[in-house]
Coordinates of C-alpha atoms and ligand atoms in Angstrom, one line a residue:
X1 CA 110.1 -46.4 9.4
X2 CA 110.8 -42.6 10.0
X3 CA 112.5 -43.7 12.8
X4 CA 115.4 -45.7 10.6
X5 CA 115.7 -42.8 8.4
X6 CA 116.2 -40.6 11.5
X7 CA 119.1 -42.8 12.3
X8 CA 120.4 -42.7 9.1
X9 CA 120.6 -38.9 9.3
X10 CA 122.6 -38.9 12.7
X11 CA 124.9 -41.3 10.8
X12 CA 125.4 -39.4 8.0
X13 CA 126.6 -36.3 10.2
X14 CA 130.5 -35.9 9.6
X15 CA 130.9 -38.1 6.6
X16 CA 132.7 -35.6 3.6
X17 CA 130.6 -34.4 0.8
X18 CA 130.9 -36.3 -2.5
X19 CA 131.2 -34.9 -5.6
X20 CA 128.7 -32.6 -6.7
X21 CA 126.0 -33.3 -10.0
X22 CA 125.0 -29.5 -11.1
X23 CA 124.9 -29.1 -7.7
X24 CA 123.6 -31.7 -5.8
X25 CA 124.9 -34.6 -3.4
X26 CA 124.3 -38.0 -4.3
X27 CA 123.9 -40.8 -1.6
X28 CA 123.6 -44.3 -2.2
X29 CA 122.7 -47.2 0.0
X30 CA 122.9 -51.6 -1.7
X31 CA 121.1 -54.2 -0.4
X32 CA 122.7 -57.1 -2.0
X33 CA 121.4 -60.7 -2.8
X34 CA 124.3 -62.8 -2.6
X35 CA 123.5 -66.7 -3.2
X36 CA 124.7 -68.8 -0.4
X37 CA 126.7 -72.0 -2.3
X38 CA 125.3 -74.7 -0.2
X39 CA 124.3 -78.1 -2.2
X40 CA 120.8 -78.4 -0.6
X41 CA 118.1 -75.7 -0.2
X42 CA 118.3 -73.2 3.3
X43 CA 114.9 -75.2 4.8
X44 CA 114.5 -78.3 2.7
X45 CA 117.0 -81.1 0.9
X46 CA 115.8 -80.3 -2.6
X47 CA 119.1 -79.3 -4.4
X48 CA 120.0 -75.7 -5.2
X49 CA 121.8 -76.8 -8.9
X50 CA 120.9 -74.0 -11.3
X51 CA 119.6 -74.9 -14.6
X52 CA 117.6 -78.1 -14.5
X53 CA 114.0 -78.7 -15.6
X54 CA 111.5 -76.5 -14.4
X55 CA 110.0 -77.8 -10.9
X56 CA 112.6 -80.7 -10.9
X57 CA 113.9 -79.4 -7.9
X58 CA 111.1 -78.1 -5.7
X59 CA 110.7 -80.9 -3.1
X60 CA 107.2 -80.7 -0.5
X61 CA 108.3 -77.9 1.7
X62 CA 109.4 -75.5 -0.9
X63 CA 105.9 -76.2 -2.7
X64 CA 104.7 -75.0 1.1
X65 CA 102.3 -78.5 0.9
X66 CA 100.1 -78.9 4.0
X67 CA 102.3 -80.4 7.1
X68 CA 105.6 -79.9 6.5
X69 CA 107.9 -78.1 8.5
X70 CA 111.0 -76.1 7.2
X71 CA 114.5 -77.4 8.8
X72 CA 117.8 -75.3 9.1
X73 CA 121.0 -75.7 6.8
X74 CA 123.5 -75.6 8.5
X75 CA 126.1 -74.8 6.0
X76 CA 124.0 -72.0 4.9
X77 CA 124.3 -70.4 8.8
X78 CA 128.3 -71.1 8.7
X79 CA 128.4 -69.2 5.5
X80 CA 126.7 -66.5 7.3
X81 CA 129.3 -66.9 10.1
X82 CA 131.9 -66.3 7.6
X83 CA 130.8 -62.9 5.9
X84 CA 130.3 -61.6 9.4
X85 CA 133.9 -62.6 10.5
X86 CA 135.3 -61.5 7.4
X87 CA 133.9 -58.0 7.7
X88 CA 134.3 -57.6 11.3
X89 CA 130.8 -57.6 12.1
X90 CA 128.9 -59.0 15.6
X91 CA 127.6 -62.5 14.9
X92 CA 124.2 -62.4 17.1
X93 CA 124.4 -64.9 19.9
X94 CA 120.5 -65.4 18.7
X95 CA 118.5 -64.4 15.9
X96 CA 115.4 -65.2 14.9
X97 CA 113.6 -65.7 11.5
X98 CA 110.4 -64.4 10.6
X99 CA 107.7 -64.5 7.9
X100 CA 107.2 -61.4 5.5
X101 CA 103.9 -61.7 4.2
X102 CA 102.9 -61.0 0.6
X103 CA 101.2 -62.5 -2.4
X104 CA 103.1 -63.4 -5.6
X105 CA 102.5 -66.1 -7.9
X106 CA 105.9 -67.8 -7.5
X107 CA 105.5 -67.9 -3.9
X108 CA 102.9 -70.5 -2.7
X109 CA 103.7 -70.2 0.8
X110 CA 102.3 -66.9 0.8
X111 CA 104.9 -65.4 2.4
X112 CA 108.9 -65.6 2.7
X113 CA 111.3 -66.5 5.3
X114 CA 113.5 -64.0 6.3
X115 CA 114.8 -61.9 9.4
X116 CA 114.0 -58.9 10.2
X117 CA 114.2 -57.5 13.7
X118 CA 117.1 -59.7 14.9
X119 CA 119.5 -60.5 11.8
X120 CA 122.0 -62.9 12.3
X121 CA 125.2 -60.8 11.1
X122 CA 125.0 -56.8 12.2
X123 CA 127.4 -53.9 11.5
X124 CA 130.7 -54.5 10.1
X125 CA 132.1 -52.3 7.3
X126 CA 134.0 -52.7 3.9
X127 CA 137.2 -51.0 3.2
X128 CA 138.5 -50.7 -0.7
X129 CA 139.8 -48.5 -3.1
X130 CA 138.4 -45.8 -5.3
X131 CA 140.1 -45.2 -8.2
X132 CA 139.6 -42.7 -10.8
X133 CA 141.7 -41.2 -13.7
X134 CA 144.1 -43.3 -15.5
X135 CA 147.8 -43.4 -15.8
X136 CA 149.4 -40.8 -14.7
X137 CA 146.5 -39.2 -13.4
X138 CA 145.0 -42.5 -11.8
X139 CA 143.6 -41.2 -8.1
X140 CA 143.0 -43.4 -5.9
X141 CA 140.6 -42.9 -2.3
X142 CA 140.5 -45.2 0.3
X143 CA 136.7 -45.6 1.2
X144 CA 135.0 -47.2 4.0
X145 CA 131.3 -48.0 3.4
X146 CA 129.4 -49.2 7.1
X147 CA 127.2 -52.2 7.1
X148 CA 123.9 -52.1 9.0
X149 CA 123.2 -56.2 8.5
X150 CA 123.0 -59.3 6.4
X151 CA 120.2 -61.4 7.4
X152 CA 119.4 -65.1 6.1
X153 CA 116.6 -65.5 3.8
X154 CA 115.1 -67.9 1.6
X155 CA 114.4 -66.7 -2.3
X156 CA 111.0 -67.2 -4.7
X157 CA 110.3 -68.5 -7.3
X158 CA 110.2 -67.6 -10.8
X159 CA 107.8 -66.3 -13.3
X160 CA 108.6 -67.5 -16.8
X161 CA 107.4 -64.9 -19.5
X162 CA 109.2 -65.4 -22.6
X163 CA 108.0 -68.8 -23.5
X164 CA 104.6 -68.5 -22.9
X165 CA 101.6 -66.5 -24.7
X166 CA 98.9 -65.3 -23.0
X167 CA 100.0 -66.7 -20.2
X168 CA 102.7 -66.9 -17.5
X169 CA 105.0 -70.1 -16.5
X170 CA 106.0 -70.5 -12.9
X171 CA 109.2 -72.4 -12.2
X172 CA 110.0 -73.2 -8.7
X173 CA 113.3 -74.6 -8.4
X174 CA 114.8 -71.4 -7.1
X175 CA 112.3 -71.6 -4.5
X176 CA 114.0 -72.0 -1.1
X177 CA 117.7 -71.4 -2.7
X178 CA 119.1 -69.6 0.6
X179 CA 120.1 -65.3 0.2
X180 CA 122.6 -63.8 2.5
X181 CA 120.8 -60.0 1.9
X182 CA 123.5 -57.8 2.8
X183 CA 122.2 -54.2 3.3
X184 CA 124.7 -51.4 3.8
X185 CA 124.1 -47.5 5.5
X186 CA 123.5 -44.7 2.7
X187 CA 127.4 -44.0 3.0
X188 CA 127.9 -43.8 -1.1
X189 CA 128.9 -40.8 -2.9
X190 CA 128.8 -41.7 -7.0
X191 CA 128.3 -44.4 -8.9
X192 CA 131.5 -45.0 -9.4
X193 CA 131.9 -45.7 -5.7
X194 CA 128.6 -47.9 -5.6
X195 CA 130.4 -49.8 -8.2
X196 CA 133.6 -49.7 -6.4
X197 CA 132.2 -51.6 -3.5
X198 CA 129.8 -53.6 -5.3
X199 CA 133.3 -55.2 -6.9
X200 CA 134.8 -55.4 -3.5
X201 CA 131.7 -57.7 -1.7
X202 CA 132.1 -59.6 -4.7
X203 CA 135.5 -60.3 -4.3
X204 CA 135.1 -61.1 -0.7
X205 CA 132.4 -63.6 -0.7
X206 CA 134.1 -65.7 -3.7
X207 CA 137.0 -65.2 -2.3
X208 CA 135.7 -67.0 1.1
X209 CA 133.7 -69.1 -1.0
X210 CA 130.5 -68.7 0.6
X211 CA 128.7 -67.6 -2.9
X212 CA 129.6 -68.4 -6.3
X213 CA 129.4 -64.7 -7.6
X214 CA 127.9 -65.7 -11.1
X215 CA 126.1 -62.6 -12.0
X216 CA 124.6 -63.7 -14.8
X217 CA 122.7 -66.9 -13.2
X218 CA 121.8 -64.0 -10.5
X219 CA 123.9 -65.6 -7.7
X220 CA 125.0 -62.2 -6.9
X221 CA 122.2 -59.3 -7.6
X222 CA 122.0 -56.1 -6.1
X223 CA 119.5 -52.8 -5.6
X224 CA 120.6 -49.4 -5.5
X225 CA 118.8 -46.9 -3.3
X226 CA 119.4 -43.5 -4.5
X227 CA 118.9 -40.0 -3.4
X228 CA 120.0 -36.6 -4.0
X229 CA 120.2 -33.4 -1.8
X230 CA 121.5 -30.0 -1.8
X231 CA 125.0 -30.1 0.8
X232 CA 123.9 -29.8 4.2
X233 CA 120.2 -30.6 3.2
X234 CA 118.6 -33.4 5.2
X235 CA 118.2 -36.9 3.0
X236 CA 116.3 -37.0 0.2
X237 CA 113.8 -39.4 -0.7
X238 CA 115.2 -42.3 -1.8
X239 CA 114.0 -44.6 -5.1
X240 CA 115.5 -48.3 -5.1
X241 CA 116.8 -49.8 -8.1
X242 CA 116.2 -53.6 -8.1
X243 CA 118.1 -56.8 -9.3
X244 CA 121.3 -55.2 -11.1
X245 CA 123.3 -57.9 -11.9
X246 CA 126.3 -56.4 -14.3
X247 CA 128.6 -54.0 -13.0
X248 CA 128.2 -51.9 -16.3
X249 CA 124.4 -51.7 -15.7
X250 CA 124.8 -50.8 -11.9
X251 CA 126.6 -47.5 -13.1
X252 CA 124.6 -46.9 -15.8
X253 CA 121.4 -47.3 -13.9
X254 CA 122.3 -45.0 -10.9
X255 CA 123.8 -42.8 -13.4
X256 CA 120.4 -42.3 -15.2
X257 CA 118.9 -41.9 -11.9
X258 CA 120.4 -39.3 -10.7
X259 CA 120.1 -37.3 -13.9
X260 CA 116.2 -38.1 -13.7
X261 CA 115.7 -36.9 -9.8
X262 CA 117.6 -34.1 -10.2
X263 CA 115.5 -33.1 -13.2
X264 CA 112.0 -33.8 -11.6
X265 CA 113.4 -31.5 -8.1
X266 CA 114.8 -28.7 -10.6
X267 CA 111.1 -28.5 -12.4
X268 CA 109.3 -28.4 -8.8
X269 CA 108.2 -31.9 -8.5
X270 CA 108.3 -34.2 -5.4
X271 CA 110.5 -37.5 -5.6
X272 CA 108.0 -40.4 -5.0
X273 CA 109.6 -43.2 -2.9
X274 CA 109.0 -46.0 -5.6
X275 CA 110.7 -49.3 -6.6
X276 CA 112.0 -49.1 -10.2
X277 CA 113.9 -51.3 -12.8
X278 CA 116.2 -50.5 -14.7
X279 CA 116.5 -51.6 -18.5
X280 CA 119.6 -51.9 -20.2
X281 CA 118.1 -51.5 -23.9
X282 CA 116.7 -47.9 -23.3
X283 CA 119.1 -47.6 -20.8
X284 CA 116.8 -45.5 -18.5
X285 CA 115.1 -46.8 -15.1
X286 CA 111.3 -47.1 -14.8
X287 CA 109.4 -47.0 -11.7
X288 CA 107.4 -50.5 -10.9
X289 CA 105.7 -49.8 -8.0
X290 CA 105.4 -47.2 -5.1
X291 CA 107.7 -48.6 -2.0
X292 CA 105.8 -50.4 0.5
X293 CA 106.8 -50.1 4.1
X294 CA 107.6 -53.1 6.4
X295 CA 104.5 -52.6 7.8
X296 CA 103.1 -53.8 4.7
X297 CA 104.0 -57.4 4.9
X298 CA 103.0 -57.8 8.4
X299 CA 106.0 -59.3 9.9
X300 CA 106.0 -61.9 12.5
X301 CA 108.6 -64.6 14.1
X302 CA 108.0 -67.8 12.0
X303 CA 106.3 -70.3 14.6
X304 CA 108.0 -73.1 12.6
X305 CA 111.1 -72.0 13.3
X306 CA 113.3 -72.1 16.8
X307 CA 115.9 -69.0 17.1
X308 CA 119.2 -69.7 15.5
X309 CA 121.7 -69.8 18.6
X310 CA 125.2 -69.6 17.9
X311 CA 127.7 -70.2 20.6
X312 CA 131.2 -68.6 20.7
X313 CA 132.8 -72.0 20.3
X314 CA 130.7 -72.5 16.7
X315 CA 132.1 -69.4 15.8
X316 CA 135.7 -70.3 17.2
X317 CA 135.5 -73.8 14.9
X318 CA 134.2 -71.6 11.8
X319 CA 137.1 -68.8 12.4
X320 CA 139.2 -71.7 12.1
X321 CA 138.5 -73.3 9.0
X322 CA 138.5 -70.2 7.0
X323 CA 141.0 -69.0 4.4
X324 CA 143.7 -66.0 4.7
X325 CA 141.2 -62.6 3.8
X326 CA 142.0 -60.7 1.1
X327 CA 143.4 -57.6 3.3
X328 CA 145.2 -59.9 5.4
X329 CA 147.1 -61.5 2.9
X330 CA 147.9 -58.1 1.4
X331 CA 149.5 -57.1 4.5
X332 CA 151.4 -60.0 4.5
X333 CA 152.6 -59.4 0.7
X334 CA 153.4 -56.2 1.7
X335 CA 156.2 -57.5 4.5
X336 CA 157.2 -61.0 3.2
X337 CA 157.8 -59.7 -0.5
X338 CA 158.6 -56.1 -0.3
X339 CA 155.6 -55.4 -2.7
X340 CA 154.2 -51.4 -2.6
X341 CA 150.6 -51.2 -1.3
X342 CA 149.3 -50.6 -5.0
X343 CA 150.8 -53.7 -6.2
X344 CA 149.6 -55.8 -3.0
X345 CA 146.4 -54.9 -3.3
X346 CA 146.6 -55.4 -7.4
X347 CA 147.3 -58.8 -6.7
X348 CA 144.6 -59.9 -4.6
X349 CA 142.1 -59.1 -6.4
X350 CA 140.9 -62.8 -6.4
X351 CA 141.9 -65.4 -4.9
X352 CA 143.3 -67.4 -7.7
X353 CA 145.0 -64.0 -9.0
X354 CA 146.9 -64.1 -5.5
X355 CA 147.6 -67.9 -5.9
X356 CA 149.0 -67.5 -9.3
X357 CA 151.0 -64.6 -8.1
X358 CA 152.6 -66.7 -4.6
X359 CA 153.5 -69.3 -6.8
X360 CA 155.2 -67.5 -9.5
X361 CA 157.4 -65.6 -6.6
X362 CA 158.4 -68.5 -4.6
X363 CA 159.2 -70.9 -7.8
X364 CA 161.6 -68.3 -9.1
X365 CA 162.8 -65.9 -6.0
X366 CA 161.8 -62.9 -7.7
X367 CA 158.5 -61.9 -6.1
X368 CA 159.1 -58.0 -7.7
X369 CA 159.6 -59.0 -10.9
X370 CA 156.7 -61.6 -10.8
X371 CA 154.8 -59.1 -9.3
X372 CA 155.8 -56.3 -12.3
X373 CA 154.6 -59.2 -15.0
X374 CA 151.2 -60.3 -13.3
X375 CA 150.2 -56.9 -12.8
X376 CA 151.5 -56.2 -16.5
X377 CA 151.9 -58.5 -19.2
X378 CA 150.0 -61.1 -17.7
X379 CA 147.1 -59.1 -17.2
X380 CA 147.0 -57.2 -20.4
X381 CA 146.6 -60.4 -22.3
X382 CA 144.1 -61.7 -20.1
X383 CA 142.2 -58.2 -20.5
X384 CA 142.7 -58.5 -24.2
X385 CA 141.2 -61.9 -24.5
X386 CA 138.9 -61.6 -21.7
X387 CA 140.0 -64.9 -19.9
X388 CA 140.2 -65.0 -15.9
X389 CA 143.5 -66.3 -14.4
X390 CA 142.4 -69.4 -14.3
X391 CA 142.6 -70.2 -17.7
X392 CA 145.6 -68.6 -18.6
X393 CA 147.1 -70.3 -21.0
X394 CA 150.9 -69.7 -19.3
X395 CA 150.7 -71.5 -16.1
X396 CA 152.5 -69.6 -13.1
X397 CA 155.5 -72.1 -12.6
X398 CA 156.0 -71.3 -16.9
X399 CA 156.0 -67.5 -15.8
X400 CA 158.4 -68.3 -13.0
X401 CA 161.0 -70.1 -15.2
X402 CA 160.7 -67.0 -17.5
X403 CA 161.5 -64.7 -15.0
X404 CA 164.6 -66.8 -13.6
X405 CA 165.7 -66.2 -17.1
X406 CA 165.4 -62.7 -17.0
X407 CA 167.2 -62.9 -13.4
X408 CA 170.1 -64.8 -14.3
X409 CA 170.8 -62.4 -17.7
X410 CA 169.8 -65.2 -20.1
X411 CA 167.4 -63.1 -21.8
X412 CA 166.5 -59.0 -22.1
X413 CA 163.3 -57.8 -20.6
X414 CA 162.0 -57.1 -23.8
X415 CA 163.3 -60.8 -25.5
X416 CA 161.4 -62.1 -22.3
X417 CA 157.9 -60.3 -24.3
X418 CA 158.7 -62.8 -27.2
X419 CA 159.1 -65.5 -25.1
X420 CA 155.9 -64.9 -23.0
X421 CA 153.8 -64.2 -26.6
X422 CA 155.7 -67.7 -27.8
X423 CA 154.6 -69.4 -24.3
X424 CA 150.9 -67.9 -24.4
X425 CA 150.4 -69.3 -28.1
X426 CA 151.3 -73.1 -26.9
X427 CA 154.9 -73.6 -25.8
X428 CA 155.4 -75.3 -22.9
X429 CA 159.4 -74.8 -21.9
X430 CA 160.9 -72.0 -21.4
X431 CA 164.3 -72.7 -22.6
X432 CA 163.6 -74.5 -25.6
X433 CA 161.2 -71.3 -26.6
X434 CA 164.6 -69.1 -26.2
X435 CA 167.3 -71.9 -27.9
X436 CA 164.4 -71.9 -31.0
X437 CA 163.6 -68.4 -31.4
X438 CA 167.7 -67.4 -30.6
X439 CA 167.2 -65.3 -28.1
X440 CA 169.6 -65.7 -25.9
X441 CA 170.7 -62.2 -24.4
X442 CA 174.2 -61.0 -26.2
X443 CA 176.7 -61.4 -23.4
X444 CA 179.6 -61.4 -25.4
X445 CA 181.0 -58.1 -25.4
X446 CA 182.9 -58.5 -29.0
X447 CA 179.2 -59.4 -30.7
X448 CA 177.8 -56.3 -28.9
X449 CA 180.8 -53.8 -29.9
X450 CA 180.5 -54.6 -33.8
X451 CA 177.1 -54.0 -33.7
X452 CA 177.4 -51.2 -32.0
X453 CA 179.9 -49.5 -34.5
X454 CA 178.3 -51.0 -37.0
X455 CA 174.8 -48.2 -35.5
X456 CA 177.4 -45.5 -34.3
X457 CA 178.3 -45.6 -38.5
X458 CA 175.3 -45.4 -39.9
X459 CA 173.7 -42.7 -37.8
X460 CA 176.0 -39.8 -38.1
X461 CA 173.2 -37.3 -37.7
X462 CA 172.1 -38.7 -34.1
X463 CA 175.9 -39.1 -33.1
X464 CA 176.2 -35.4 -33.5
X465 CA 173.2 -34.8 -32.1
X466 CA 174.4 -36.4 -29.1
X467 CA 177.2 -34.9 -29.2
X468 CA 175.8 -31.4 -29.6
X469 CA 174.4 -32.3 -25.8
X470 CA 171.3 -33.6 -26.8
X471 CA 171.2 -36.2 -24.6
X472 CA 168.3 -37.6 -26.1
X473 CA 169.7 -38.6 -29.1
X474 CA 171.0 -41.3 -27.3
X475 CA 167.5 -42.8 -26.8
X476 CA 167.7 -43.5 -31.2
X477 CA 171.3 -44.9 -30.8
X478 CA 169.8 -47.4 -27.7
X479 CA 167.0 -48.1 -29.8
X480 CA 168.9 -49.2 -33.3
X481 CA 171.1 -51.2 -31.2
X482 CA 169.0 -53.6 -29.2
X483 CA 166.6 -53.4 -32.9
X484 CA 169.8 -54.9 -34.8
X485 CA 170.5 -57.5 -31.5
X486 CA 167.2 -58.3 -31.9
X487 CA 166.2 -57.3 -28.5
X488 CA 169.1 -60.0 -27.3
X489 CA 171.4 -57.1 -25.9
X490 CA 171.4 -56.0 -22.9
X491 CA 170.3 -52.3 -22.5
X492 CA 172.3 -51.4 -19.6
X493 CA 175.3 -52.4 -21.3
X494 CA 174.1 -51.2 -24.4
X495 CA 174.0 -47.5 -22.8
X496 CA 177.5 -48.1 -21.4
X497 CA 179.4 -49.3 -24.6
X498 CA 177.7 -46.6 -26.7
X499 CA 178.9 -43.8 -24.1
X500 CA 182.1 -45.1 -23.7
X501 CA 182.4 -45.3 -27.6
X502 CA 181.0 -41.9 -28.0
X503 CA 183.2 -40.4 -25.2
X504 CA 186.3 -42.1 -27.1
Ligands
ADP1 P1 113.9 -51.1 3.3 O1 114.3 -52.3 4.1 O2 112.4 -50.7 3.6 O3 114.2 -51.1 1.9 P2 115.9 -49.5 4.8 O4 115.5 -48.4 5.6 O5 116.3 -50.7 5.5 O6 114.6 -49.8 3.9 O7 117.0 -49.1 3.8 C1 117.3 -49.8 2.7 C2 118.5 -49.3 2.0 O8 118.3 -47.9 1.6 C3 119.7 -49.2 2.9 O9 120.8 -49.7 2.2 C4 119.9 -47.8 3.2 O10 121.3 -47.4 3.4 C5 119.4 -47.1 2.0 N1 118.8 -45.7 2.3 C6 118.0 -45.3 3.3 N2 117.7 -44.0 3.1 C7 118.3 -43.6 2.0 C8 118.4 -42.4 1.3 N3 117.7 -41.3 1.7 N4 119.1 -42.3 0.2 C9 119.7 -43.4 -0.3 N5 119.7 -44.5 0.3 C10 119.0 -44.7 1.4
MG2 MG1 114.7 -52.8 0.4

């Protein structure tokens, strides 16, 4: 394996320096376990549902009886197809599956089905945003982090702990659920990064649907290999965090770890290449095993098995059927509705977020301003409650009539808040929310102009503020006003009458 690490270090050459931890580099490489969605299982018909009965769903070949023979999915190689075509990588003409040899409890076979020389999906690369800071200060990096492969694999078993005493439980249902493992180059810089593009292969294989992304179930689960090094140093040896299946844990983990190497290097002690696991009570990592080598599992093509061939025109039919990407339909966001980069991007950050989004702008014409209240006031509430777009309770065609509202001066901005918070709490129409509430926006100039003598009286001290050339005393004036109009007046016109009053 020196020889891939060699490689490695000829790739790294060039790539910028991340940011330094008392001194050191940190560099980062995922493999990633994403859960392909088929119905069935990758080499047998037994179905991949999660949750039933233990051993319910574990048919003859996963059990790896006597005589049977594993048989291809082919949905699970068309999701392969997709990922590759997604991420610009080479779908391999022919690849070829193999058996990796090891003994576990939950895996009767004695060994599991993977690839390993010839993968089916190689190189590619993932492009996203890092941001850091907030506000005012929010930076954000574009980042590109190279893929070296994603190979097919079948998963194990499970071991059942908790219920048991003295003794183990094993549960093979998840035996023979098929794994796209996706394993990138070392090309991370922080844990924020790792996180950064751990976020953006999850968007990408929901948003092509070829994995359900349920972190919790473990449809999506990744392992962090982390090093550290003085700049300029060659790599350092690497330890590899397995199974982290919250984003929250991923950063703490490689945080930890990165504390903990640099510690062992600054006392004088040698980094052990070792398989650890992180847990989130202590919140420190802890080493389960020294890292065996490929060599260790004696690899060798899978007799039972023919190469998986894929021919141009299967690749041409699953181009085809696949949705709009992500990047693409930011692009065409971008053009078609004027929208800034930030805000394109903002809004497809799922697939259902750039649904929501489409339909809002072309039900009321105004894709800015449906674009300013997604990425706002829609998504603050949905923060706040912790509810994905999906189940917002104000559906986009709701939000769209809202906005014509706003468009065609029947209501303020800020009247258009109550109305959403009205909307959000169980109404249903739009206009009947703003005729029971009263919040039509104060068009009528003789309404506005009492009230606005009526503020101009009774704030003496800001008029001659104002008049003194403070020019934000104005600000108080604006504010009194659209207060007493109960947010029905129109600011603009607000700001006019009052200077136009003040001037006279
Ligand atoms: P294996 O398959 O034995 O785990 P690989 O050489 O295929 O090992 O690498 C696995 C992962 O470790 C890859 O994502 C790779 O980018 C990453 N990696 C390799 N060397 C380092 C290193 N020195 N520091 C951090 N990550 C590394
Ligand atoms: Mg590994």
């Amino acid at each position: 394996m020196s020889e891939t690490v060699n490689t490695f270090e000829a790739q790294q050459q060039g790539r910028p320096t991340g940011p330094l931890v008392h001194g050191y580099e940190v560099i980062i490489g995922f493999e990633t376990h994403a859960q392909l969605s088929t119905l069935s299982k990758i080499f047998s018909r037994a179905s991949t549902a999660f949750g039933a009965e233990p051993n319910t769903q574990a048919c003859a070949v996963d059990l790896a009886l006597p005589g049977t023979l594993p048989v291809m999915n082919k949905g699970a190689v068309e999701r392969a197809i997709q990922f590759g075509l997604a991420i610009g990588s080479h779908i391999a003409p022919r690849s070829i599956f193999a058996r990796k040899n090891y003994f576990y409890p939950d895996l009767p076979k004695g060994y599991q089905i993977s690839q390993f020389e010839i993968p089916v999906v190689q190189g590619g690369a993932l492009e996203f945003f890092l941001e850091t800071g907030k506000g005012a200060d929010l930076v954000r990096e574009k980042k590109t982090v190279r893929l070296v492969r994603a190979h097919l694999e079948e998963d194990a078993g499970k071991s059942l702990h908790e219920d048991f005493i003295g003794q183990s439980g094993i549960d093979l249902n998840r035996a023979g659920t098929p794994l796209l493992e996706i394993v990138t180059e070392p090309d991370m810089r922080s844990s924020a990064e790792a996180v950064a593009y751990a976020k953006e292969l999850h968007k990408i294989v929901t948003w092509i649907g070829i994995c359900d992304g349920n972190m919790q179930e473990g449809s999506f689960r990744c392992d962090a290999n982390v090093s550290v090094r003085k700049p300029g140093q060659p790599l350092g040896t690497r330890r590899e965090i397995k199974n982290l299946n919250s984003f929250k844990f991923m950063q703490q983990a490689i945080d930890y770890e990165v504390r903990w190497q640099i510690e062992q290097i600054e006392d004088g002690l040698e980094i052990q290449q070792a398989t650890v696991l992180f847990n989130p009570d202590t919140g420190e990592t802890r080493a389960m095993r020294t890292k065996e080598d490929a060599a260790d599992y004696r690899y060798f093509p899978d007799p039972d098995l023919p190469p998986l061939c894929i021919s141009e025109h299967w690749i041409e039919t699953v181009r085809g059927q696949m949705a709009e990407l992500p990047r693409n339909m930011a692009a065409r966001f971008q053009a078609d509705y004027g929208l800034s980069e930030y805000d394109a991007t903002q809004l497809t950050q799922s697939l259902a977020l750039a649904t929501y989004f489409e339909a809002a702008a072309k039900a009321s014409g105004q894709a800015k301003l449906a674009s300013n209240w997604i990425t706002g006031e829609l998504a603050r509430r949905l923060n706040s409650e912790d509810l994905s777009v999906e189940q917002s309770p104000v559906a986009a065609e709701t939000l769209a009539k809202l906005i014509s509202r706003i468009a065609d001066s029947t209501v303020s901005n800020s009247a258009a808040k109550q109305v959403f918070d009205a909307l959000w709490d169980g109404g249903t129409d739009v206009d009947a929310v703003i005729e029971a509430k009263g919040l039509k926006q104060l068009n009528d100039t003789g309404a506005l102009e009492a009230i606005v003598v009526q503020v101009i009286e009774a704030n003496a001290k800001n008029v001659a503020e104002f008049k003194a050339g403070n020019e934000k005393a104005l600000n108080g004036l604006v504010g009194q006003i659209m207060k007493a109009s109960k947010g029905k007046a129109n600011p603009q016109q607000v700001n006019d009458l009052l200077r136009s009053k003040l001037a006279g």
